[in-house]
PDB file of C-alpha atoms in Angstrom:
ATOM      1  CA  UNK A 772     103.522  54.313  -8.421  1.00 42.00           C
ATOM      2  CA  UNK A 773     102.815  50.584  -8.598  1.00 42.00           C
ATOM      3  CA  UNK A 774     101.256  48.990  -5.560  1.00 43.00           C
ATOM      4  CA  UNK A 775     100.870  45.423  -6.681  1.00 47.00           C
ATOM      5  CA  UNK A 776     103.547  43.085  -5.402  1.00 55.00           C
ATOM      6  CA  UNK A 777     103.912  39.417  -6.094  1.00 74.00           C
ATOM      7  CA  UNK A 778     103.224  37.534  -2.883  1.00 86.00           C
ATOM      8  CA  UNK A 779     105.807  34.819  -2.334  1.00 91.00           C
ATOM      9  CA  UNK A 780     106.153  32.257   0.468  1.00 93.00           C
ATOM     10  CA  UNK A 781     109.110  34.236   1.848  1.00 92.00           C
ATOM     11  CA  UNK A 782     107.341  37.591   1.808  1.00 89.00           C
ATOM     12  CA  UNK A 783     104.236  36.040   3.338  1.00 91.00           C
ATOM     13  CA  UNK A 784     106.234  34.514   6.188  1.00 93.00           C
ATOM     14  CA  UNK A 785     108.075  37.776   6.883  1.00 89.00           C
ATOM     15  CA  UNK A 786     104.859  39.770   6.789  1.00 86.00           C
ATOM     16  CA  UNK A 787     103.234  37.450   9.324  1.00 87.00           C
ATOM     17  CA  UNK A 788     106.260  37.339  11.615  1.00 87.00           C
ATOM     18  CA  UNK A 789     106.579  41.105  11.433  1.00 82.00           C
ATOM     19  CA  UNK A 790     103.290  41.177  13.338  1.00 76.00           C
ATOM     20  CA  UNK A 791     104.410  38.537  15.842  1.00 74.00           C
ATOM     21  CA  UNK A 792     107.938  39.842  16.466  1.00 62.00           C
ATOM     22  CA  UNK A 793     109.140  39.008  19.954  1.00 70.00           C
ATOM     23  CA  UNK A 794     107.238  35.724  19.979  1.00 82.00           C
ATOM     24  CA  UNK A 795     107.962  32.430  18.280  1.00 88.00           C
ATOM     25  CA  UNK A 796     105.211  31.520  15.842  1.00 89.00           C
ATOM     26  CA  UNK A 797     104.655  27.782  15.232  1.00 91.00           C
ATOM     27  CA  UNK A 798     105.358  26.638  11.705  1.00 93.00           C
ATOM     28  CA  UNK A 799     101.919  24.991  11.657  1.00 92.00           C
ATOM     29  CA  UNK A 800     100.309  28.426  11.893  1.00 90.00           C
ATOM     30  CA  UNK A 801     102.532  29.807   9.152  1.00 93.00           C
ATOM     31  CA  UNK A 802     101.589  26.852   6.989  1.00 94.00           C
ATOM     32  CA  UNK A 803      97.898  27.480   7.709  1.00 91.00           C
ATOM     33  CA  UNK A 804      98.248  31.082   6.560  1.00 91.00           C
ATOM     34  CA  UNK A 805     100.221  29.989   3.500  1.00 93.00           C
ATOM     35  CA  UNK A 806      97.463  27.610   2.459  1.00 92.00           C
ATOM     36  CA  UNK A 807      95.082  30.557   2.240  1.00 91.00           C
ATOM     37  CA  UNK A 808      97.246  31.791  -0.629  1.00 92.00           C
ATOM     38  CA  UNK A 809      97.589  28.349  -2.246  1.00 92.00           C
ATOM     39  CA  UNK A 810     101.119  27.736  -0.977  1.00 94.00           C
ATOM     40  CA  UNK A 811     101.775  24.082  -0.181  1.00 95.00           C
ATOM     41  CA  UNK A 812     103.065  23.085   3.254  1.00 95.00           C
ATOM     42  CA  UNK A 813     106.280  21.789   1.680  1.00 95.00           C
ATOM     43  CA  UNK A 814     106.821  25.149  -0.031  1.00 96.00           C
ATOM     44  CA  UNK A 815     106.443  27.013   3.266  1.00 96.00           C
ATOM     45  CA  UNK A 816     108.892  24.656   4.972  1.00 95.00           C
ATOM     46  CA  UNK A 817     111.474  25.218   2.237  1.00 96.00           C
ATOM     47  CA  UNK A 818     111.018  28.991   2.533  1.00 95.00           C
ATOM     48  CA  UNK A 819     111.449  28.794   6.316  1.00 96.00           C
ATOM     49  CA  UNK A 820     114.661  26.818   5.905  1.00 95.00           C
ATOM     50  CA  UNK A 821     116.056  29.326   3.425  1.00 94.00           C
ATOM     51  CA  UNK A 822     115.128  32.326   5.557  1.00 93.00           C
ATOM     52  CA  UNK A 823     116.734  30.635   8.559  1.00 92.00           C
ATOM     53  CA  UNK A 824     119.915  29.925   6.578  1.00 92.00           C
ATOM     54  CA  UNK A 825     119.994  33.548   5.379  1.00 87.00           C
ATOM     55  CA  UNK A 826     119.917  34.753   8.992  1.00 86.00           C
ATOM     56  CA  UNK A 827     116.544  36.452   8.637  1.00 87.00           C
ATOM     57  CA  UNK A 828     114.793  34.123  11.083  1.00 92.00           C
ATOM     58  CA  UNK A 829     115.542  32.451  14.396  1.00 91.00           C
ATOM     59  CA  UNK A 830     114.204  29.060  15.483  1.00 92.00           C
ATOM     60  CA  UNK A 831     113.442  27.787  18.968  1.00 90.00           C
ATOM     61  CA  UNK A 832     114.292  24.248  17.858  1.00 89.00           C
ATOM     62  CA  UNK A 833     110.700  23.115  18.323  1.00 90.00           C
ATOM     63  CA  UNK A 834     109.133  24.339  15.107  1.00 90.00           C
ATOM     64  CA  UNK A 835     108.742  27.962  16.208  1.00 92.00           C
ATOM     65  CA  UNK A 836     110.123  30.931  14.256  1.00 93.00           C
ATOM     66  CA  UNK A 837     110.575  34.640  14.809  1.00 90.00           C
ATOM     67  CA  UNK A 838     112.398  37.534  13.161  1.00 87.00           C
ATOM     68  CA  UNK A 839     116.130  37.729  13.750  1.00 84.00           C
ATOM     69  CA  UNK A 840     117.773  40.846  15.154  1.00 73.00           C
ATOM     70  CA  UNK A 841     119.239  41.485  11.683  1.00 67.00           C
ATOM     71  CA  UNK A 842     115.781  41.546  10.151  1.00 69.00           C
ATOM     72  CA  UNK A 843     114.351  43.551  13.042  1.00 67.00           C
ATOM     73  CA  UNK A 844     116.231  46.681  11.922  1.00 76.00           C
ATOM     74  CA  UNK A 845     114.194  46.818   8.726  1.00 80.00           C
ATOM     75  CA  UNK A 846     111.063  45.645  10.534  1.00 81.00           C
ATOM     76  CA  UNK A 847     111.350  48.521  13.002  1.00 83.00           C
ATOM     77  CA  UNK A 848     111.565  50.917  10.071  1.00 89.00           C
ATOM     78  CA  UNK A 849     108.528  49.365   8.404  1.00 88.00           C
ATOM     79  CA  UNK A 850     106.450  49.523  11.579  1.00 87.00           C
ATOM     80  CA  UNK A 851     107.116  53.264  11.789  1.00 91.00           C
ATOM     81  CA  UNK A 852     104.450  53.804   9.132  1.00 93.00           C
ATOM     82  CA  UNK A 853     102.149  54.301  12.138  1.00 92.00           C
ATOM     83  CA  UNK A 854     104.032  57.506  13.028  1.00 94.00           C
ATOM     84  CA  UNK A 855     103.089  59.198   9.772  1.00 93.00           C
ATOM     85  CA  UNK A 856     104.471  62.705   9.436  1.00 93.00           C
ATOM     86  CA  UNK A 857     106.173  62.417  12.825  1.00 93.00           C
ATOM     87  CA  UNK A 858     108.949  60.629  10.927  1.00 94.00           C
ATOM     88  CA  UNK A 859     109.877  63.946   9.345  1.00 95.00           C
ATOM     89  CA  UNK A 860     111.810  66.866  10.754  1.00 93.00           C
ATOM     90  CA  UNK A 861     112.164  70.465   9.680  1.00 93.00           C
ATOM     91  CA  UNK A 862     113.774  70.938   6.272  1.00 94.00           C
ATOM     92  CA  UNK A 863     116.020  73.739   5.097  1.00 90.00           C
ATOM     93  CA  UNK A 864     115.811  74.071   1.332  1.00 87.00           C
ATOM     94  CA  UNK A 865     119.563  73.791   0.847  1.00 88.00           C
ATOM     95  CA  UNK A 866     119.933  70.684   3.038  1.00 94.00           C
ATOM     96  CA  UNK A 867     120.247  67.334   1.251  1.00 96.00           C
ATOM     97  CA  UNK A 868     121.357  63.779   1.906  1.00 97.00           C
ATOM     98  CA  UNK A 869     123.681  62.479  -0.787  1.00 97.00           C
ATOM     99  CA  UNK A 870     125.036  59.032  -1.578  1.00 97.00           C
ATOM    100  CA  UNK A 871     128.087  58.487  -3.737  1.00 96.00           C
ATOM    101  CA  UNK A 872     128.305  54.917  -4.990  1.00 95.00           C
ATOM    102  CA  UNK A 873     131.770  53.392  -5.512  1.00 93.00           C
ATOM    103  CA  UNK A 874     133.255  52.704  -8.935  1.00 89.00           C
ATOM    104  CA  UNK A 875     133.515  49.309 -10.618  1.00 80.00           C
ATOM    105  CA  UNK A 876     130.714  47.591  -8.702  1.00 78.00           C
ATOM    106  CA  UNK A 877     129.538  44.043  -8.819  1.00 87.00           C
ATOM    107  CA  UNK A 878     126.445  44.229 -11.013  1.00 89.00           C
ATOM    108  CA  UNK A 879     124.148  42.426  -8.577  1.00 91.00           C
ATOM    109  CA  UNK A 880     125.425  44.531  -5.679  1.00 92.00           C
ATOM    110  CA  UNK A 881     124.869  47.764  -7.603  1.00 93.00           C
ATOM    111  CA  UNK A 882     121.320  46.728  -8.496  1.00 94.00           C
ATOM    112  CA  UNK A 883     120.598  46.014  -4.819  1.00 93.00           C
ATOM    113  CA  UNK A 884     122.107  49.378  -3.801  1.00 95.00           C
ATOM    114  CA  UNK A 885     119.947  51.253  -6.278  1.00 95.00           C
ATOM    115  CA  UNK A 886     116.835  49.374  -5.198  1.00 95.00           C
ATOM    116  CA  UNK A 887     117.652  50.183  -1.566  1.00 96.00           C
ATOM    117  CA  UNK A 888     118.140  53.885  -2.264  1.00 97.00           C
ATOM    118  CA  UNK A 889     114.909  54.169  -4.216  1.00 96.00           C
ATOM    119  CA  UNK A 890     113.078  52.338  -1.406  1.00 95.00           C
ATOM    120  CA  UNK A 891     114.235  55.036   1.028  1.00 96.00           C
ATOM    121  CA  UNK A 892     113.169  57.929  -1.184  1.00 96.00           C
ATOM    122  CA  UNK A 893     116.466  58.719  -2.923  1.00 98.00           C
ATOM    123  CA  UNK A 894     116.600  59.636  -6.615  1.00 97.00           C
ATOM    124  CA  UNK A 895     119.529  59.457  -9.015  1.00 96.00           C
ATOM    125  CA  UNK A 896     120.975  62.778 -10.228  1.00 94.00           C
ATOM    126  CA  UNK A 897     124.319  61.729 -11.704  1.00 86.00           C
ATOM    127  CA  UNK A 898     125.957  58.489 -12.726  1.00 84.00           C
ATOM    128  CA  UNK A 899     126.820  57.448  -9.154  1.00 91.00           C
ATOM    129  CA  UNK A 900     125.152  60.204  -7.113  1.00 95.00           C
ATOM    130  CA  UNK A 901     121.764  59.837  -5.403  1.00 97.00           C
ATOM    131  CA  UNK A 902     119.964  62.471  -3.321  1.00 97.00           C
ATOM    132  CA  UNK A 903     116.944  63.122  -1.127  1.00 97.00           C
ATOM    133  CA  UNK A 904     115.900  66.006   1.161  1.00 96.00           C
ATOM    134  CA  UNK A 905     117.587  65.808   4.548  1.00 96.00           C
ATOM    135  CA  UNK A 906     114.353  65.982   6.540  1.00 96.00           C
ATOM    136  CA  UNK A 907     114.298  62.581   8.289  1.00 95.00           C
ATOM    137  CA  UNK A 908     114.522  62.430  12.072  1.00 93.00           C
ATOM    138  CA  UNK A 909     116.985  59.521  12.581  1.00 91.00           C
ATOM    139  CA  UNK A 910     120.630  60.487  12.990  1.00 93.00           C
ATOM    140  CA  UNK A 911     122.910  60.081  10.002  1.00 95.00           C
ATOM    141  CA  UNK A 912     124.733  57.094  11.548  1.00 94.00           C
ATOM    142  CA  UNK A 913     121.414  55.333  12.205  1.00 93.00           C
ATOM    143  CA  UNK A 914     120.316  55.911   8.624  1.00 95.00           C
ATOM    144  CA  UNK A 915     123.654  54.632   7.360  1.00 94.00           C
ATOM    145  CA  UNK A 916     123.303  51.426   9.396  1.00 91.00           C
ATOM    146  CA  UNK A 917     119.756  50.917   8.161  1.00 92.00           C
ATOM    147  CA  UNK A 918     120.591  51.449   4.495  1.00 95.00           C
ATOM    148  CA  UNK A 919     123.546  49.083   4.670  1.00 93.00           C
ATOM    149  CA  UNK A 920     121.507  46.434   6.484  1.00 87.00           C
ATOM    150  CA  UNK A 921     118.947  46.527   3.694  1.00 89.00           C
ATOM    151  CA  UNK A 922     121.419  46.415   0.826  1.00 91.00           C
ATOM    152  CA  UNK A 923     123.497  49.556   0.275  1.00 95.00           C
ATOM    153  CA  UNK A 924     127.093  48.812  -0.668  1.00 94.00           C
ATOM    154  CA  UNK A 925     129.412  49.100   2.338  1.00 92.00           C
ATOM    155  CA  UNK A 926     131.787  51.395   0.428  1.00 93.00           C
ATOM    156  CA  UNK A 927     129.031  53.828  -0.542  1.00 96.00           C
ATOM    157  CA  UNK A 928     129.402  57.278   1.021  1.00 96.00           C
ATOM    158  CA  UNK A 929     126.363  58.815   2.737  1.00 97.00           C
ATOM    159  CA  UNK A 930     126.760  62.451   3.743  1.00 96.00           C
ATOM    160  CA  UNK A 931     124.950  65.755   4.175  1.00 95.00           C
ATOM    161  CA  UNK A 932     125.399  68.454   1.557  1.00 93.00           C
ATOM    162  CA  UNK A 933     124.286  72.066   1.509  1.00 89.00           C
ATOM    163  CA  UNK A 934     126.623  73.909  -0.857  1.00 84.00           C
ATOM    164  CA  UNK A 935     124.537  73.084  -3.930  1.00 86.00           C
ATOM    165  CA  UNK A 936     123.880  75.649  -6.708  1.00 85.00           C
ATOM    166  CA  UNK A 937     120.267  76.856  -6.694  1.00 85.00           C
ATOM    167  CA  UNK A 938     119.522  75.855 -10.319  1.00 87.00           C
ATOM    168  CA  UNK A 939     120.441  72.274  -9.476  1.00 88.00           C
ATOM    169  CA  UNK A 940     118.228  72.261  -6.397  1.00 88.00           C
ATOM    170  CA  UNK A 941     115.295  73.689  -8.342  1.00 89.00           C
ATOM    171  CA  UNK A 942     115.628  70.960 -10.976  1.00 90.00           C
ATOM    172  CA  UNK A 943     115.790  68.257  -8.307  1.00 91.00           C
ATOM    173  CA  UNK A 944     112.731  69.522  -6.452  1.00 90.00           C
ATOM    174  CA  UNK A 945     110.592  69.912  -9.566  1.00 90.00           C
ATOM    175  CA  UNK A 946     111.496  66.805 -11.564  1.00 92.00           C
ATOM    176  CA  UNK A 947     112.821  63.904  -9.498  1.00 95.00           C
ATOM    177  CA  UNK A 948     109.691  63.003  -7.504  1.00 95.00           C
ATOM    178  CA  UNK A 949     106.350  62.515  -9.260  1.00 93.00           C
ATOM    179  CA  UNK A 950     104.085  64.174  -6.706  1.00 93.00           C
ATOM    180  CA  UNK A 951     100.997  64.017  -8.927  1.00 93.00           C
ATOM    181  CA  UNK A 952     101.364  60.250  -9.068  1.00 94.00           C
ATOM    182  CA  UNK A 953     101.778  60.125  -5.282  1.00 93.00           C
ATOM    183  CA  UNK A 954      98.593  62.128  -4.770  1.00 94.00           C
ATOM    184  CA  UNK A 955      96.619  59.898  -7.142  1.00 95.00           C
ATOM    185  CA  UNK A 956      97.935  56.776  -5.417  1.00 95.00           C
ATOM    186  CA  UNK A 957      96.893  58.031  -1.973  1.00 96.00           C
ATOM    187  CA  UNK A 958      93.390  58.778  -3.235  1.00 96.00           C
ATOM    188  CA  UNK A 959      93.034  55.425  -4.987  1.00 96.00           C
ATOM    189  CA  UNK A 960      94.193  53.483  -1.938  1.00 97.00           C
ATOM    190  CA  UNK A 961      91.815  55.385   0.344  1.00 97.00           C
ATOM    191  CA  UNK A 962      88.935  54.219  -1.851  1.00 97.00           C
ATOM    192  CA  UNK A 963      90.183  50.605  -1.753  1.00 96.00           C
ATOM    193  CA  UNK A 964      90.474  50.683   2.039  1.00 96.00           C
ATOM    194  CA  UNK A 965      86.998  52.156   2.447  1.00 96.00           C
ATOM    195  CA  UNK A 966      85.402  49.534   0.188  1.00 96.00           C
ATOM    196  CA  UNK A 967      87.220  46.684   1.910  1.00 96.00           C
ATOM    197  CA  UNK A 968      86.389  48.024   5.363  1.00 94.00           C
ATOM    198  CA  UNK A 969      82.690  48.150   4.449  1.00 94.00           C
ATOM    199  CA  UNK A 970      82.537  44.487   3.460  1.00 94.00           C
ATOM    200  CA  UNK A 971      85.208  42.711   5.452  1.00 93.00           C
ATOM    201  CA  UNK A 972      83.107  42.046   8.569  1.00 88.00           C
ATOM    202  CA  UNK A 973      80.501  40.278   6.436  1.00 92.00           C
ATOM    203  CA  UNK A 974      82.986  37.887   4.814  1.00 93.00           C
ATOM    204  CA  UNK A 975      83.902  34.367   5.777  1.00 92.00           C
ATOM    205  CA  UNK A 976      86.905  34.294   8.128  1.00 91.00           C
ATOM    206  CA  UNK A 977      89.412  32.926   5.636  1.00 90.00           C
ATOM    207  CA  UNK A 978      88.256  35.326   2.899  1.00 93.00           C
ATOM    208  CA  UNK A 979      88.438  38.244   5.326  1.00 93.00           C
ATOM    209  CA  UNK A 980      91.944  37.284   6.415  1.00 91.00           C
ATOM    210  CA  UNK A 981      93.093  36.949   2.839  1.00 91.00           C
ATOM    211  CA  UNK A 982      91.664  40.320   1.853  1.00 93.00           C
ATOM    212  CA  UNK A 983      92.957  42.138   4.925  1.00 92.00           C
ATOM    213  CA  UNK A 984      96.408  40.685   4.295  1.00 91.00           C
ATOM    214  CA  UNK A 985      96.459  41.870   0.678  1.00 92.00           C
ATOM    215  CA  UNK A 986      94.785  45.287   1.003  1.00 94.00           C
ATOM    216  CA  UNK A 987      96.519  46.086   4.288  1.00 93.00           C
ATOM    217  CA  UNK A 988      99.859  44.963   2.877  1.00 91.00           C
ATOM    218  CA  UNK A 989      99.433  47.169  -0.186  1.00 93.00           C
ATOM    219  CA  UNK A 990      98.658  50.186   1.972  1.00 95.00           C
ATOM    220  CA  UNK A 991     101.538  49.661   4.393  1.00 94.00           C
ATOM    221  CA  UNK A 992     103.860  49.145   1.430  1.00 92.00           C
ATOM    222  CA  UNK A 993     102.759  52.512   0.063  1.00 94.00           C
ATOM    223  CA  UNK A 994     103.203  54.298   3.403  1.00 95.00           C
ATOM    224  CA  UNK A 995     106.606  52.711   4.041  1.00 94.00           C
ATOM    225  CA  UNK A 996     107.926  53.574   0.575  1.00 93.00           C
ATOM    226  CA  UNK A 997     106.589  57.111   0.660  1.00 95.00           C
ATOM    227  CA  UNK A 998     109.589  59.438   0.170  1.00 95.00           C
ATOM    228  CA  UNK A 999     108.329  61.663   3.027  1.00 95.00           C
ATOM    229  CA  UNK A1000     109.027  64.813   1.079  1.00 95.00           C
ATOM    230  CA  UNK A1001     108.985  68.078   3.046  1.00 95.00           C
ATOM    231  CA  UNK A1002     105.922  70.298   2.738  1.00 93.00           C
ATOM    232  CA  UNK A1003     107.998  72.791   0.774  1.00 92.00           C
ATOM    233  CA  UNK A1004     108.154  70.193  -2.011  1.00 92.00           C
ATOM    234  CA  UNK A1005     104.839  68.366  -1.609  1.00 92.00           C
ATOM    235  CA  UNK A1006     102.135  69.319   0.850  1.00 89.00           C
ATOM    236  CA  UNK A1007      99.089  67.054   1.006  1.00 87.00           C
ATOM    237  CA  UNK A1008      96.763  65.932   3.794  1.00 91.00           C
ATOM    238  CA  UNK A1009      96.091  62.698   1.907  1.00 93.00           C
ATOM    239  CA  UNK A1010      99.113  60.872   3.311  1.00 94.00           C
ATOM    240  CA  UNK A1011      97.949  61.426   6.891  1.00 95.00           C
ATOM    241  CA  UNK A1012      94.368  60.622   5.908  1.00 96.00           C
ATOM    242  CA  UNK A1013      95.577  57.329   4.496  1.00 97.00           C
ATOM    243  CA  UNK A1014      97.593  56.590   7.638  1.00 96.00           C
ATOM    244  CA  UNK A1015      94.584  57.180   9.879  1.00 96.00           C
ATOM    245  CA  UNK A1016      92.421  54.982   7.642  1.00 97.00           C
ATOM    246  CA  UNK A1017      95.051  52.249   7.716  1.00 96.00           C
ATOM    247  CA  UNK A1018      95.282  52.370  11.526  1.00 95.00           C
ATOM    248  CA  UNK A1019      91.532  51.736  11.712  1.00 95.00           C
ATOM    249  CA  UNK A1020      91.736  49.002   9.096  1.00 95.00           C
ATOM    250  CA  UNK A1021      94.698  47.437  10.875  1.00 92.00           C
ATOM    251  CA  UNK A1022      92.699  47.207  14.105  1.00 90.00           C
ATOM    252  CA  UNK A1023      90.027  45.216  12.280  1.00 90.00           C
ATOM    253  CA  UNK A1024      92.642  43.062  10.604  1.00 88.00           C
ATOM    254  CA  UNK A1025      94.195  42.357  14.008  1.00 85.00           C
ATOM    255  CA  UNK A1026      90.900  40.903  15.254  1.00 87.00           C
ATOM    256  CA  UNK A1027      90.626  38.711  12.163  1.00 87.00           C
ATOM    257  CA  UNK A1028      94.184  37.432  12.542  1.00 83.00           C
ATOM    258  CA  UNK A1029      93.708  36.736  16.238  1.00 82.00           C
ATOM    259  CA  UNK A1030      90.539  34.791  15.506  1.00 83.00           C
ATOM    260  CA  UNK A1031      92.235  32.759  12.780  1.00 81.00           C
ATOM    261  CA  UNK A1032      95.467  32.004  14.638  1.00 74.00           C
ATOM    262  CA  UNK A1033      93.573  31.120  17.791  1.00 66.00           C
ATOM    263  CA  UNK A1034      95.993  32.716  20.246  1.00 52.00           C
ATOM    264  CA  UNK A1035      95.914  36.452  20.837  1.00 39.00           C
ATOM    265  CA  UNK A1036      99.256  36.246  22.661  1.00 41.00           C
ATOM    266  CA  UNK A1037     100.933  35.343  19.375  1.00 47.00           C
ATOM    267  CA  UNK A1038     100.156  38.731  17.913  1.00 50.00           C
ATOM    268  CA  UNK A1039     102.237  41.602  19.188  1.00 46.00           C
ATOM    269  CA  UNK A1040     100.591  44.591  17.556  1.00 39.00           C
ATOM    270  CA  UNK A1041     100.498  48.035  19.085  1.00 39.00           C
ATOM    271  CA  UNK A1042      96.987  49.261  18.418  1.00 39.00           C
ATOM    272  CA  UNK A1043      97.514  52.767  19.760  1.00 38.00           C
ATOM    273  CA  UNK A1044      97.408  55.183  16.870  1.00 37.00           C
ATOM    274  CA  UNK A1045     100.562  57.096  16.257  1.00 38.00           C
ATOM    275  CA  UNK A1046     102.787  54.551  17.984  1.00 36.00           C
TER     276      UNK A1046
END
């Protein structure tokens, strides 16, 4: 599993505003953060304009920005990384979520649908059929709304399925998700967090903010994209160990961000573990 993501002005802005949701953040502060990553002020302004036009941001008309309600649906999902295994429910081995994609798609739309499904832990089993274990707590309608908000085609069918031949289920469970790779990735990220945590308090403020943004972002990205497989398919304590480590790291990062932005009221982070 690849963790590295290219940081762009848009992703940087969304990542910052995800932590300040509910409050308007002045563009000057977003520009100040952007400069830490060598983004010019003009580049940040262009990105803000495009995100606003795309409906992902709201403006107060005085240079302040926050996440829009449309973007909040995905943001709420992302912030649930703090819940860890509480995002999962009990799984019956013959219970699956299936998505049937429509025929004759627009190529760009189909690519976005497939990216969306993979993001939420689905894997492709047939030409237009994608599956994952039905062990997530949200109701089916809530999942459908979330997937469509992120990019699933509106004509795609999401449904529960249980009348699946055993040989097919066995093949799905044993081949579609690379659990060895997941385990290795957890272990590697735990080491990165520990090393960063040991040195971050000794760094200059701007260097500490930059590192916490990158390492913390990598870890949250991993936890959010985790397929949350049931224990019957993949049982490891490493995912919860990583979540606990990230909660501790996030608390330190929160202090760094508050110090840099100069206004603790701007940040709206819930520091209570498991919430």
